[in-house]
C-alpha positions as CSV (number, residue, x, y, z in Angstrom):
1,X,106.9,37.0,74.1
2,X,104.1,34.9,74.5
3,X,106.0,31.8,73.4
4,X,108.6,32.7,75.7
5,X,106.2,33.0,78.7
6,X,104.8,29.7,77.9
7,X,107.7,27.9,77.9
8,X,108.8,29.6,81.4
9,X,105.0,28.5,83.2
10,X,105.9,25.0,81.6
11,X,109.1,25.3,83.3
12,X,107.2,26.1,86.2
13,X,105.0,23.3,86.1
14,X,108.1,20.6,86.1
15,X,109.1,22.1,89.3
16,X,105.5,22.4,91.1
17,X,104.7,18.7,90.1
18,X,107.9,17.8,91.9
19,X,107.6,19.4,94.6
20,X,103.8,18.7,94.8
21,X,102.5,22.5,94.6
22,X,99.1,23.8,93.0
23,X,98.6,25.0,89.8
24,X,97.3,28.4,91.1
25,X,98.3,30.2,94.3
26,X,95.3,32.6,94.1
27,X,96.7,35.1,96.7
28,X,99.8,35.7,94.3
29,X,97.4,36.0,91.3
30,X,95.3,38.5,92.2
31,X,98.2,40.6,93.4
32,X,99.9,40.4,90.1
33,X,96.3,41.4,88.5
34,X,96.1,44.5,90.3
35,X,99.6,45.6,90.0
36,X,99.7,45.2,86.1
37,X,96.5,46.6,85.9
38,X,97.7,49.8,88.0
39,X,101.1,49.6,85.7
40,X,98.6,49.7,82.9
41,X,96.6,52.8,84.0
42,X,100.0,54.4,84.5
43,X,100.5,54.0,80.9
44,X,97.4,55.6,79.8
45,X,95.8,52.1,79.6
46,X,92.2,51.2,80.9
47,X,92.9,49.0,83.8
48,X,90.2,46.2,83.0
49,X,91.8,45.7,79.7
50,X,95.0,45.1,81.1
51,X,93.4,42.6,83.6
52,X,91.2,40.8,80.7
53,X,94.8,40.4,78.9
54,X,96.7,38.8,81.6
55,X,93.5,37.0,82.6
56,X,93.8,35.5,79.4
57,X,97.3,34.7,79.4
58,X,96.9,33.1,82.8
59,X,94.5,30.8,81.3
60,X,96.1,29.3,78.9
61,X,99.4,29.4,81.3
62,X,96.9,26.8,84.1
63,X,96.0,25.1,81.0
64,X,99.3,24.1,80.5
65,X,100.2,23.4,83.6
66,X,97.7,21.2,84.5
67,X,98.4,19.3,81.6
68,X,101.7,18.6,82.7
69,X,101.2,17.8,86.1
70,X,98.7,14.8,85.3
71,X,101.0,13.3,82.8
């Protein structure tokens, strides 16, 4: 899964770069923190793991990203 979602957010970074976007709309991000974290709590999962996990995943996803953008 997490090949798959970095091949997407590279994907995604083609299409930013051409239309001159940023890396990180932060608004958007920590939106999608909260609601996975709430997701996860619904599951029976502490919240702040769920948000270290995707804070981790989103990491290497703007690593990427800006990789690809200042080639």
């Amino acid at each position: 899964l997490l090949t798959k979602r970095m091949r997407i957010s590279r994907e995604i970074a083609e299409y930013k770069k051409l239309h001159n976007m940023t890396v990180v709309q932060t608004t958007r991000y920590s939106e999608i923190l909260d609601k996975r974290g709430a997701q996860g709590a619904l599951c029976g999962m502490n919240p702040d793991f769920v948000r270290k996990v995707y804070e981790a995943i989103h990491s290497e996803r703007v690593r990427q990203q800006i990789e690809i953008i200042n080639k």
